[in-house]
Coordinates of C-alpha atoms in Angstrom, one line a residue:
M3 CA 83.7 -51.6 23.7
Q4 CA 85.8 -53.9 21.5
F5 CA 89.0 -54.8 23.4
L6 CA 90.7 -57.1 20.9
N7 CA 90.5 -56.9 17.1
Y8 CA 90.3 -59.9 14.7
I9 CA 91.5 -58.4 11.4
S10 CA 92.3 -61.0 8.8
H11 CA 95.1 -60.9 6.2
P12 CA 96.4 -63.5 3.8
D13 CA 99.9 -63.2 5.3
N14 CA 100.1 -64.5 8.9
L15 CA 102.9 -62.2 9.9
T16 CA 101.2 -59.1 8.6
Q17 CA 98.0 -60.2 10.3
E18 CA 99.7 -60.6 13.6
K19 CA 101.3 -57.1 13.4
V20 CA 98.1 -55.4 12.1
N21 CA 96.1 -56.9 15.1
F22 CA 98.8 -55.8 17.6
F23 CA 98.7 -52.3 16.1
A24 CA 94.9 -52.1 16.3
D25 CA 94.8 -53.7 19.8
Y26 CA 97.5 -51.4 21.3
Y27 CA 95.8 -48.4 19.6
N28 CA 92.5 -49.3 21.4
Y29 CA 94.3 -50.0 24.7
A30 CA 96.1 -46.7 24.7
A31 CA 93.0 -44.7 23.7
S32 CA 90.8 -46.4 26.3
Q33 CA 93.2 -46.4 29.2
I34 CA 95.1 -43.1 28.8
E35 CA 93.0 -41.4 31.5
K36 CA 93.9 -44.1 34.1
I37 CA 97.3 -45.6 33.3
D38 CA 100.1 -43.2 34.1
S39 CA 102.6 -44.7 31.7
I40 CA 100.4 -43.9 28.7
D41 CA 101.5 -40.4 27.7
T42 CA 99.3 -37.5 26.6
E43 CA 102.2 -35.7 25.0
N44 CA 103.7 -35.7 21.5
Y45 CA 106.3 -33.5 19.8
L46 CA 103.7 -31.0 18.6
S47 CA 102.0 -30.6 22.0
L48 CA 105.3 -30.0 23.8
I49 CA 106.6 -27.5 21.3
E50 CA 103.2 -25.6 21.3
K51 CA 103.4 -25.4 25.1
I52 CA 106.9 -24.0 25.1
I53 CA 105.9 -21.4 22.5
F54 CA 102.8 -20.5 24.6
Q55 CA 105.1 -19.8 27.6
I56 CA 107.5 -17.7 25.7
K57 CA 104.7 -15.6 24.1
T58 CA 102.4 -15.1 27.2
N59 CA 104.7 -15.5 30.2
T60 CA 108.2 -14.4 29.1
D61 CA 109.4 -13.1 32.5
N62 CA 108.5 -16.4 34.3
C63 CA 108.6 -19.0 31.5
N64 CA 111.9 -20.7 32.4
K65 CA 110.5 -23.1 35.1
Y66 CA 107.8 -24.3 32.7
I67 CA 110.2 -24.7 29.8
D68 CA 112.7 -26.5 32.0
S69 CA 109.9 -28.9 33.0
Y70 CA 108.8 -29.6 29.3
L71 CA 112.5 -30.2 28.4
T72 CA 112.6 -33.1 30.8
H73 CA 110.2 -35.1 28.6
P74 CA 111.8 -38.2 27.0
L75 CA 110.6 -37.1 23.5
L76 CA 112.8 -34.0 23.6
Q77 CA 116.0 -35.6 24.7
K78 CA 119.0 -35.2 22.3
E79 CA 119.5 -39.0 22.0
N80 CA 115.8 -39.8 21.2
K81 CA 116.0 -41.7 17.9
Y82 CA 112.5 -40.6 16.8
F83 CA 113.3 -36.9 17.5
K84 CA 116.3 -37.2 15.2
Q85 CA 114.0 -38.1 12.3
F86 CA 112.6 -34.5 11.9
K87 CA 114.2 -32.1 9.5
N88 CA 114.6 -29.3 12.1
Y89 CA 116.0 -31.6 14.8
G90 CA 119.6 -30.4 14.6
E91 CA 118.8 -26.7 14.9
I92 CA 116.2 -27.1 17.7
V93 CA 118.3 -29.5 19.8
D94 CA 121.3 -27.1 19.6
L95 CA 119.1 -24.2 20.9
F96 CA 117.7 -26.4 23.7
E97 CA 121.3 -27.2 24.8
I98 CA 122.3 -23.5 24.7
Y99 CA 119.2 -22.6 26.7
K100 CA 119.8 -25.3 29.3
N101 CA 123.4 -24.2 29.8
S102 CA 122.7 -20.5 29.9
G103 CA 122.8 -20.4 33.7
K104 CA 120.3 -19.5 36.5
P105 CA 116.6 -18.7 35.9
Q106 CA 117.1 -15.0 35.2
A107 CA 120.0 -15.7 32.9
K108 CA 117.7 -18.1 30.9
I109 CA 115.0 -15.5 30.6
K110 CA 117.6 -12.9 29.5
W111 CA 118.9 -15.4 26.9
I112 CA 115.4 -15.9 25.5
K113 CA 114.8 -12.2 25.2
E114 CA 118.1 -11.6 23.5
N115 CA 117.8 -14.5 21.1
P116 CA 114.4 -14.3 19.2
I117 CA 115.8 -17.0 17.0
F118 CA 114.8 -19.5 19.7
K119 CA 111.1 -18.7 19.4
L120 CA 111.3 -18.4 15.6
T121 CA 113.0 -21.8 15.3
L122 CA 110.3 -23.3 17.6
V123 CA 107.6 -21.8 15.4
K124 CA 109.3 -23.2 12.3
F125 CA 109.5 -26.6 14.0
R126 CA 105.8 -26.4 14.9
I127 CA 105.0 -25.9 11.2
E128 CA 107.0 -29.0 10.3
L129 CA 105.3 -31.0 13.0
K130 CA 101.8 -29.9 12.0
K131 CA 102.4 -30.9 8.5
F132 CA 104.4 -34.1 8.9
M133 CA 104.3 -35.6 12.5
F134 CA 101.1 -37.6 12.3
R135 CA 101.7 -38.6 8.6
K136 CA 105.3 -39.6 9.4
S137 CA 104.2 -41.9 12.3
L138 CA 101.4 -43.4 10.3
K139 CA 103.7 -44.0 7.3
S140 CA 106.3 -45.7 9.6
I141 CA 103.6 -48.0 11.1
I142 CA 102.4 -49.0 7.6
M143 CA 106.0 -49.8 6.7
F144 CA 106.5 -51.9 9.8
L145 CA 103.3 -53.8 9.2
K146 CA 104.4 -54.8 5.7
C147 CA 108.0 -55.6 6.3
S148 CA 109.4 -59.1 6.8
H149 CA 110.6 -58.5 10.4
S150 CA 108.8 -60.3 13.2
L151 CA 106.6 -58.3 15.6
P152 CA 109.1 -58.2 18.5
Y153 CA 111.7 -56.5 16.1
H154 CA 109.4 -53.4 15.6
K155 CA 107.1 -53.7 18.6
D156 CA 108.6 -50.7 20.4
D157 CA 108.5 -48.6 17.2
I158 CA 104.9 -49.5 16.6
I159 CA 104.0 -48.5 20.2
H160 CA 105.9 -45.2 19.9
H161 CA 104.2 -44.2 16.7
T162 CA 100.8 -45.4 17.8
N163 CA 101.1 -43.2 20.9
I164 CA 101.7 -40.2 18.5
L165 CA 98.5 -41.0 16.6
V166 CA 96.4 -41.4 19.7
T167 CA 97.7 -38.3 21.4
E168 CA 97.2 -36.2 18.3
F169 CA 93.6 -37.3 18.0
L170 CA 93.1 -36.4 21.7
N171 CA 94.8 -33.0 21.2
T172 CA 92.6 -32.1 18.1
E173 CA 89.2 -32.4 19.8
W174 CA 88.4 -36.0 19.3
T175 CA 86.8 -38.0 22.2
K176 CA 88.1 -41.2 23.5
E177 CA 85.1 -43.0 22.1
D178 CA 85.8 -41.5 18.6
I179 CA 89.3 -42.7 18.7
I180 CA 88.3 -46.3 19.6
E181 CA 86.1 -46.3 16.5
T182 CA 89.0 -45.7 14.2
F183 CA 89.6 -49.4 13.2
T184 CA 85.8 -50.0 12.9
K185 CA 85.8 -47.2 10.3
I186 CA 88.9 -48.1 8.2
I187 CA 88.2 -51.9 8.2
T188 CA 84.5 -51.5 7.4
A189 CA 82.7 -53.1 4.5
Q190 CA 80.3 -50.1 4.6
I191 CA 81.4 -47.7 2.0
N192 CA 79.9 -44.6 3.7
E193 CA 81.6 -45.4 7.0
F194 CA 85.1 -45.3 5.5
P195 CA 86.8 -41.9 6.1
F196 CA 87.6 -40.6 2.6
S197 CA 89.9 -37.6 2.3
E198 CA 88.4 -34.1 1.7
S199 CA 90.3 -33.9 -1.6
F200 CA 88.8 -37.2 -2.8
V201 CA 85.3 -35.9 -1.9
K202 CA 85.8 -32.6 -3.7
K203 CA 87.4 -34.2 -6.7
N204 CA 84.5 -36.6 -7.2
K205 CA 81.7 -34.4 -6.1
S206 CA 79.7 -35.0 -9.2
N207 CA 79.8 -38.8 -9.0
L208 CA 80.8 -39.5 -5.4
A209 CA 78.9 -42.7 -4.9
K210 CA 80.4 -44.3 -8.0
A211 CA 83.9 -43.1 -7.1
K212 CA 83.6 -44.5 -3.6
V213 CA 82.7 -48.0 -5.0
E214 CA 85.7 -47.9 -7.4
H215 CA 88.0 -46.8 -4.6
F216 CA 86.8 -49.7 -2.4
E217 CA 87.3 -52.2 -5.3
N218 CA 90.9 -51.0 -5.8
M219 CA 91.7 -50.4 -2.1
T220 CA 95.4 -51.1 -1.3
F221 CA 96.9 -52.0 2.1
D222 CA 98.4 -48.5 2.3
K223 CA 95.2 -46.7 1.2
Q224 CA 93.2 -48.5 3.8
F225 CA 95.4 -47.5 6.7
E226 CA 95.8 -44.0 5.3
G227 CA 92.1 -43.8 6.2
I228 CA 93.4 -43.0 9.7
L229 CA 94.9 -39.8 8.5
N230 CA 91.7 -39.0 6.7
Y231 CA 89.7 -39.6 9.9
L232 CA 92.0 -37.3 11.9
R233 CA 91.5 -34.6 9.2
S234 CA 87.7 -35.0 9.0
P235 CA 86.2 -31.6 8.3
Y236 CA 84.6 -29.6 11.1
K237 CA 80.9 -29.3 11.0
N238 CA 78.9 -26.2 12.1
E239 CA 75.6 -27.3 13.6
Y240 CA 73.1 -25.9 16.1
Y241 CA 72.5 -28.1 19.1
I242 CA 69.1 -27.8 20.8
Y243 CA 68.6 -29.0 24.4
R244 CA 65.7 -28.8 26.8
I245 CA 66.0 -26.8 30.0
L246 CA 63.5 -28.1 32.6
N247 CA 62.0 -26.5 35.7
I248 CA 61.6 -23.1 34.0
N249 CA 59.2 -21.6 31.5
A250 CA 58.9 -18.3 29.6
F251 CA 56.5 -16.0 27.8
K252 CA 55.7 -16.6 24.2
G253 CA 58.3 -15.0 21.9
F254 CA 61.0 -15.2 24.7
K255 CA 64.5 -15.0 23.3
F256 CA 67.6 -14.2 25.4
K257 CA 71.2 -14.6 24.2
Y258 CA 73.9 -14.9 26.8
N259 CA 77.4 -15.2 25.3
K260 CA 77.3 -18.4 23.1
V261 CA 73.9 -19.7 24.0
T262 CA 70.4 -18.4 23.0
F263 CA 67.4 -19.4 25.2
Y264 CA 63.9 -19.6 23.7
D265 CA 60.4 -20.4 24.9
K266 CA 59.4 -23.8 23.5
N267 CA 56.7 -22.3 21.2
N268 CA 59.0 -19.8 19.6
L269 CA 58.5 -19.4 15.9
K270 CA 62.2 -20.2 15.5
F271 CA 61.2 -23.9 15.7
K272 CA 58.1 -23.7 13.5
Y273 CA 59.5 -25.8 10.6
L274 CA 61.4 -28.1 12.8
K275 CA 58.3 -29.1 14.6
L276 CA 56.5 -29.8 11.3
K277 CA 59.4 -32.0 10.2
I278 CA 59.5 -33.8 13.5
E279 CA 55.8 -34.5 13.4
E280 CA 56.2 -35.9 9.9
S281 CA 59.1 -38.2 10.8
G282 CA 57.8 -39.4 14.1
F283 CA 61.3 -39.3 15.6
S284 CA 61.7 -37.2 18.8
K285 CA 58.0 -36.3 18.6
N286 CA 57.8 -35.6 22.4
F287 CA 60.8 -33.3 22.4
F288 CA 58.6 -30.1 22.5
K289 CA 55.9 -31.6 24.7
D290 CA 57.0 -30.8 28.3
E291 CA 55.0 -27.9 29.7
N292 CA 57.6 -26.6 32.1
M293 CA 60.7 -25.9 30.0
I294 CA 62.6 -23.6 27.7
L295 CA 65.1 -24.5 24.9
A296 CA 68.8 -23.7 24.7
V297 CA 70.5 -23.4 21.3
V298 CA 74.2 -23.3 20.8
K299 CA 76.2 -23.3 17.5
V300 CA 79.0 -25.9 17.7
H301 CA 82.1 -26.3 15.6
A302 CA 83.1 -30.0 15.9
K303 CA 84.4 -32.9 13.9
S304 CA 82.3 -35.6 15.5
K305 CA 78.8 -35.9 17.1
K306 CA 80.3 -37.1 20.4
M307 CA 82.6 -34.0 20.6
G308 CA 79.7 -31.8 19.5
E309 CA 77.5 -33.2 22.2
Y310 CA 80.2 -32.7 24.8
T311 CA 80.9 -29.1 23.7
A312 CA 77.3 -28.2 23.6
I313 CA 76.4 -29.6 27.0
N314 CA 79.4 -27.9 28.7
T315 CA 78.8 -24.6 27.0
I316 CA 75.1 -24.6 27.9
R317 CA 75.8 -25.5 31.5
K318 CA 78.2 -22.6 31.8
E319 CA 75.8 -20.0 30.4
L320 CA 72.8 -21.5 32.2
A321 CA 74.4 -20.5 35.5
F322 CA 73.4 -16.9 34.7
L323 CA 69.7 -17.7 34.4
N324 CA 69.8 -19.7 37.6
F325 CA 71.5 -16.7 39.3
K326 CA 69.2 -14.0 37.8
Y327 CA 66.0 -15.8 38.6
N328 CA 67.1 -17.7 41.7
A329 CA 66.1 -20.8 39.7
N330 CA 67.0 -24.5 39.9
T331 CA 66.9 -25.4 36.3
L332 CA 67.9 -28.8 34.9
L333 CA 69.6 -29.3 31.6
E334 CA 68.2 -32.5 30.1
P335 CA 71.4 -34.0 28.5
F336 CA 70.2 -37.3 27.1
S337 CA 68.1 -36.0 24.2
Y338 CA 68.8 -33.3 21.7
I339 CA 68.2 -32.1 18.2
T340 CA 70.9 -30.9 15.7
T341 CA 70.2 -28.8 12.6
V342 CA 72.0 -26.5 10.2
N343 CA 68.9 -24.6 9.0
F344 CA 66.2 -25.2 11.6
K345 CA 64.3 -27.3 9.0
D346 CA 66.2 -30.5 8.4
F347 CA 67.4 -32.2 11.6
H348 CA 69.0 -35.2 13.3
S349 CA 68.1 -36.1 16.8
K350 CA 69.1 -38.2 19.8
W351 CA 66.2 -39.3 21.9
S352 CA 66.7 -41.2 25.1
T353 CA 64.2 -42.6 27.6
K354 CA 66.9 -42.3 30.3
E355 CA 65.6 -40.1 33.1
N356 CA 67.4 -37.3 34.8
A357 CA 66.6 -38.7 38.2
V358 CA 69.4 -40.9 39.7
S359 CA 68.5 -44.1 41.5
I360 CA 70.8 -45.1 44.4
S361 CA 71.0 -48.9 44.4
E362 CA 72.1 -51.5 46.9
N363 CA 75.3 -51.8 44.9
S364 CA 76.2 -48.2 45.9
K365 CA 76.8 -49.2 49.5
K366 CA 80.6 -49.6 49.1
F367 CA 80.7 -46.0 47.7
F368 CA 79.1 -44.6 50.8
E369 CA 81.4 -46.6 53.0
K370 CA 84.2 -44.4 51.6
N371 CA 82.8 -41.3 53.2
P372 CA 85.9 -39.5 54.5
F373 CA 84.0 -37.9 57.4
L374 CA 83.3 -41.4 58.7
L375 CA 86.7 -43.0 57.8
L376 CA 88.7 -40.3 59.5
K377 CA 87.0 -40.7 62.9
V378 CA 89.9 -43.0 63.8
A379 CA 92.6 -40.6 62.6
N380 CA 94.4 -37.8 64.4
K381 CA 91.6 -35.3 65.1
I382 CA 93.6 -32.1 64.1
C383 CA 95.0 -33.8 61.0
A384 CA 91.5 -35.0 60.0
E385 CA 89.9 -31.6 60.5
H386 CA 92.6 -30.0 58.4
F387 CA 92.1 -32.5 55.6
L388 CA 88.3 -32.3 55.7
N389 CA 88.2 -28.5 55.6
Y390 CA 89.3 -28.8 51.9
E391 CA 87.1 -31.7 50.8
Y392 CA 84.6 -29.3 49.2
L393 CA 87.4 -27.8 47.1
F394 CA 88.4 -31.3 45.9
I395 CA 84.7 -32.0 44.9
K396 CA 84.6 -28.6 43.1
A397 CA 87.8 -29.4 41.1
Q398 CA 86.6 -32.9 40.1
Q399 CA 83.3 -31.4 38.9
S400 CA 84.8 -28.5 36.9
G401 CA 88.1 -30.1 35.7
N402 CA 89.6 -26.6 35.8
A403 CA 93.3 -26.1 36.4
E404 CA 92.6 -23.2 38.8
D405 CA 90.3 -25.3 40.9
Y406 CA 92.8 -28.2 41.2
W407 CA 95.6 -25.8 42.1
H408 CA 93.4 -24.1 44.7
Y409 CA 92.7 -27.5 46.3
F410 CA 96.4 -28.5 46.4
E411 CA 97.7 -25.1 47.4
T412 CA 95.3 -24.7 50.4
L413 CA 95.6 -28.3 51.5
F414 CA 99.4 -28.2 51.6
K415 CA 99.9 -24.5 52.6
V416 CA 100.3 -25.6 56.2
C417 CA 103.5 -27.3 55.3
N418 CA 105.0 -23.9 54.5
E419 CA 106.8 -25.1 51.4
S420 CA 107.8 -23.3 48.2
T421 CA 105.8 -24.1 45.0
G422 CA 108.6 -26.4 43.7
N423 CA 108.8 -28.3 47.0
M424 CA 105.0 -28.6 47.2
I425 CA 105.0 -30.1 43.7
D426 CA 107.7 -32.5 44.8
I427 CA 105.6 -33.6 47.8
I428 CA 102.4 -34.2 45.7
T429 CA 104.5 -36.0 43.0
N430 CA 105.8 -38.4 45.6
I431 CA 102.3 -39.0 47.0
M432 CA 101.0 -39.8 43.5
W433 CA 103.9 -42.2 42.9
L434 CA 103.2 -44.2 46.0
S435 CA 100.1 -45.9 44.5
S436 CA 101.3 -46.1 40.9
N437 CA 102.6 -49.7 40.9
R438 CA 99.5 -51.1 42.5
I439 CA 97.1 -49.2 40.4
E440 CA 98.8 -50.0 37.1
K441 CA 98.9 -53.7 37.9
Q442 CA 95.2 -53.7 38.8
L443 CA 94.2 -51.8 35.6
I444 CA 96.2 -54.2 33.4
E445 CA 94.7 -57.2 35.1
I446 CA 91.2 -55.8 34.6
Y447 CA 92.0 -55.1 30.9
I448 CA 93.3 -58.6 30.4
I449 CA 90.2 -60.2 32.0
N450 CA 87.8 -57.9 29.9
S451 CA 89.8 -58.6 26.7
F452 CA 89.6 -62.3 27.2
S453 CA 85.9 -62.4 28.2
N454 CA 84.9 -60.2 25.2
A455 CA 86.9 -62.2 22.6
I456 CA 86.4 -65.4 20.6
P457 CA 88.4 -68.6 20.9
E458 CA 90.1 -68.2 17.5
Q459 CA 91.9 -65.1 18.8
F460 CA 93.9 -67.3 21.2
N461 CA 94.1 -70.5 19.1
L462 CA 91.8 -72.2 21.5
T463 CA 88.9 -74.6 20.9
R464 CA 85.5 -73.4 22.1
N465 CA 85.6 -75.9 24.9
E466 CA 89.1 -74.7 26.0
Y467 CA 88.0 -71.1 25.8
Y468 CA 84.8 -71.5 27.8
K469 CA 86.4 -73.7 30.4
I470 CA 88.9 -70.9 31.1
R471 CA 86.2 -68.2 30.8
N472 CA 83.9 -69.9 33.2
T473 CA 86.6 -70.4 35.9
G474 CA 89.2 -67.6 35.2
L475 CA 87.4 -64.3 35.2
N476 CA 88.1 -63.8 38.9
D477 CA 91.6 -65.2 38.6
V478 CA 93.8 -63.4 36.1
D479 CA 96.6 -65.9 36.6
E480 CA 94.3 -68.6 35.3
I481 CA 93.9 -66.7 32.0
I482 CA 97.6 -65.7 31.8
K483 CA 98.9 -69.3 32.0
S484 CA 96.5 -70.4 29.2
I485 CA 96.7 -67.8 26.5
N486 CA 99.1 -66.6 23.9
H487 CA 98.2 -63.3 22.3
P488 CA 100.5 -60.4 21.2
L489 CA 98.9 -57.5 23.0
L490 CA 98.0 -59.5 26.1
N491 CA 101.6 -61.0 26.2
H492 CA 102.9 -57.4 26.1
L493 CA 100.5 -56.4 29.0
I494 CA 101.5 -59.4 31.1
K495 CA 105.1 -58.4 30.9
K496 CA 104.2 -54.8 31.9
R497 CA 102.1 -56.2 34.8
N498 CA 105.1 -58.1 36.1
K499 CA 107.5 -55.1 36.0
P500 CA 107.6 -52.4 38.7
T501 CA 106.6 -49.0 37.4
N502 CA 109.5 -46.7 36.3
K503 CA 109.8 -44.3 39.3
L504 CA 112.0 -41.7 37.6
Y505 CA 109.8 -41.6 34.5
L506 CA 106.6 -41.3 36.5
K507 CA 107.8 -38.7 39.0
S508 CA 109.0 -36.6 36.1
F509 CA 105.6 -36.9 34.5
Y510 CA 103.7 -36.0 37.6
S511 CA 105.9 -33.0 38.2
R512 CA 105.4 -31.8 34.6
L513 CA 101.7 -32.1 34.9
L514 CA 101.6 -30.2 38.2
W515 CA 103.8 -27.4 36.9
E516 CA 101.5 -27.2 33.9
C517 CA 98.4 -27.0 36.2
Y518 CA 100.1 -24.2 38.2
S519 CA 101.0 -22.4 34.9
Q520 CA 97.5 -22.6 33.4
R521 CA 96.0 -21.4 36.7
N522 CA 98.3 -18.4 36.7
S523 CA 97.7 -17.7 33.0
M524 CA 93.9 -17.8 33.5
M525 CA 94.1 -15.5 36.6
H526 CA 96.5 -12.9 35.1
N527 CA 95.9 -13.0 31.3
N528 CA 92.5 -14.8 31.0
E529 CA 93.9 -17.2 28.5
Q530 CA 95.0 -20.8 28.6
N531 CA 96.8 -23.2 26.3
E532 CA 94.3 -25.7 24.8
R533 CA 96.7 -28.7 24.6
A534 CA 97.8 -28.1 28.2
M535 CA 94.1 -28.1 29.3
I536 CA 93.6 -31.3 27.5
S537 CA 96.5 -33.0 29.3
I538 CA 95.2 -31.7 32.6
G539 CA 91.6 -32.8 31.8
I540 CA 92.7 -36.3 30.8
K541 CA 95.2 -37.0 33.6
L542 CA 94.6 -34.9 36.7
P543 CA 91.1 -36.1 37.8
E544 CA 92.4 -39.6 38.4
L545 CA 95.7 -38.6 39.9
A546 CA 94.0 -36.1 42.3
M547 CA 91.7 -38.8 43.4
R548 CA 94.6 -41.2 44.0
C549 CA 96.5 -38.5 45.9
R550 CA 93.5 -37.9 48.2
E551 CA 93.0 -41.7 48.8
T552 CA 96.7 -42.1 49.7
L553 CA 96.4 -39.3 52.2
L554 CA 93.2 -40.8 53.6
H555 CA 94.8 -44.3 54.1
S556 CA 97.9 -42.7 55.6
M557 CA 95.9 -40.7 58.1
I558 CA 94.0 -43.8 59.2
N559 CA 97.2 -45.9 59.5
N560 CA 99.2 -43.1 61.3
S561 CA 96.7 -41.7 63.9
D562 CA 99.5 -40.4 66.1
L563 CA 100.7 -37.9 63.4
N564 CA 99.4 -34.4 62.6
F565 CA 99.2 -33.3 59.0
I566 CA 102.7 -31.8 58.8
E567 CA 104.2 -34.9 60.4
L568 CA 102.2 -37.1 58.0
I569 CA 103.5 -35.2 55.0
D570 CA 107.1 -35.5 56.3
K571 CA 106.7 -39.2 56.5
L572 CA 105.2 -39.4 52.9
K573 CA 108.2 -37.5 51.6
D574 CA 110.5 -40.3 52.4

């Protein structure tokens, strides 16, 4: 991936600010899964989650609403919050709700005051229409103004976080987001994200209109391409994947929920096969003797999200075939065909094999085997912890809120704590590694950014750059003392500061309450909030892993303690 941008502009100040914006944007998008201080929330996600609780969980919604209202974005004094039209009305209602008393009194107030939900819905309409546009417009204004970068740096970071989180919350992959600046700075006309209205207006002479648009491109129009990219239309396409280790009779067709399974010689693919033979691309797609084909219709904005959705949907439905026929089928995920009419097609063909090769470099991974590591720990403590190792693996594989909560709930049940206290315990365990992890990740990002850059980005000669590069890639301090770069300077300052304990513990707590909420919602109502599940999917896998690792190291270092005593120690 590209870590640092090198976007030129005739004005040096504008160039510096544009590159900081692009660099921070890529940093936030690429590191959001790992770095705790990069948020997944924005105003719209928080408001939608509160509305979801009121609509689907009225009798128990207060604890989740209370959790969301701790978010810094929704604080009365937040200057960015104040910029929205409905701020005054919504903030007054938040204050009345918070001051309405104990949990049951809050629920009673919500039921007796439908204006609360109606105002939230009205605010959601405003946010859907203006939040992203307002942040992008603010950034463009800051990039063009005469103020230095430090004057607006925090503003640019805030609004960039809004852009990145909204991309993530509207079904774009991390890889799609990182491509944003490649698309809007491109010299390739067909790569630039034109608006839907532009395409419709110029449908009869689109190629000519695109050339004219490029020739008259203004600074504002170029960066408004980010909004066009976000609003790219959804595409409906059929994704066709190969399912190996199974075959079927000629004419076989079986639909299970969203996926239809066919034999490989089915007449459904007659014209596709002819087109593929003519083109020469993916000509071996239908050749395997021992396979069937899975077809799923996907509604997605990008190929990467389409691929992700198709694979996960097929895997889910394929479980039925494996169960029914006691089979051990294999979804071949590296090659597929997309089509809208089963005649014309696009394809991805990979020579990558399904088989995994375990190399010498994997030795360190196997040394982390908890069943070996905990031989030196308290026997009873280790046995308790290892009993739930399989639940942890299941949660990491599925990414489901219910599986994560099942792991946490059963692991910590022995402590005999309430849900709130258990969340506080896990929150503290997660925080214990935050400072070390964030520092490590920032250092890795600095090293990778430097090693994938060019000398001109640091005002270094080639000799100076390669001298540092050849000696400093294992010593981040060697790089730090030799460079001057807006984003890296920002990251160096973050690296040298301890993490904000209050902010992070509040974040961990919100995420865990959200996990608990979505687990309950799935179990009792068979529904979940999409934005909540996106936050859980982005943040919880890494945090659950860290929580587990902290427990592992603590058990090894405190072999005299049983599990309850260990948790009591980690509370402090």
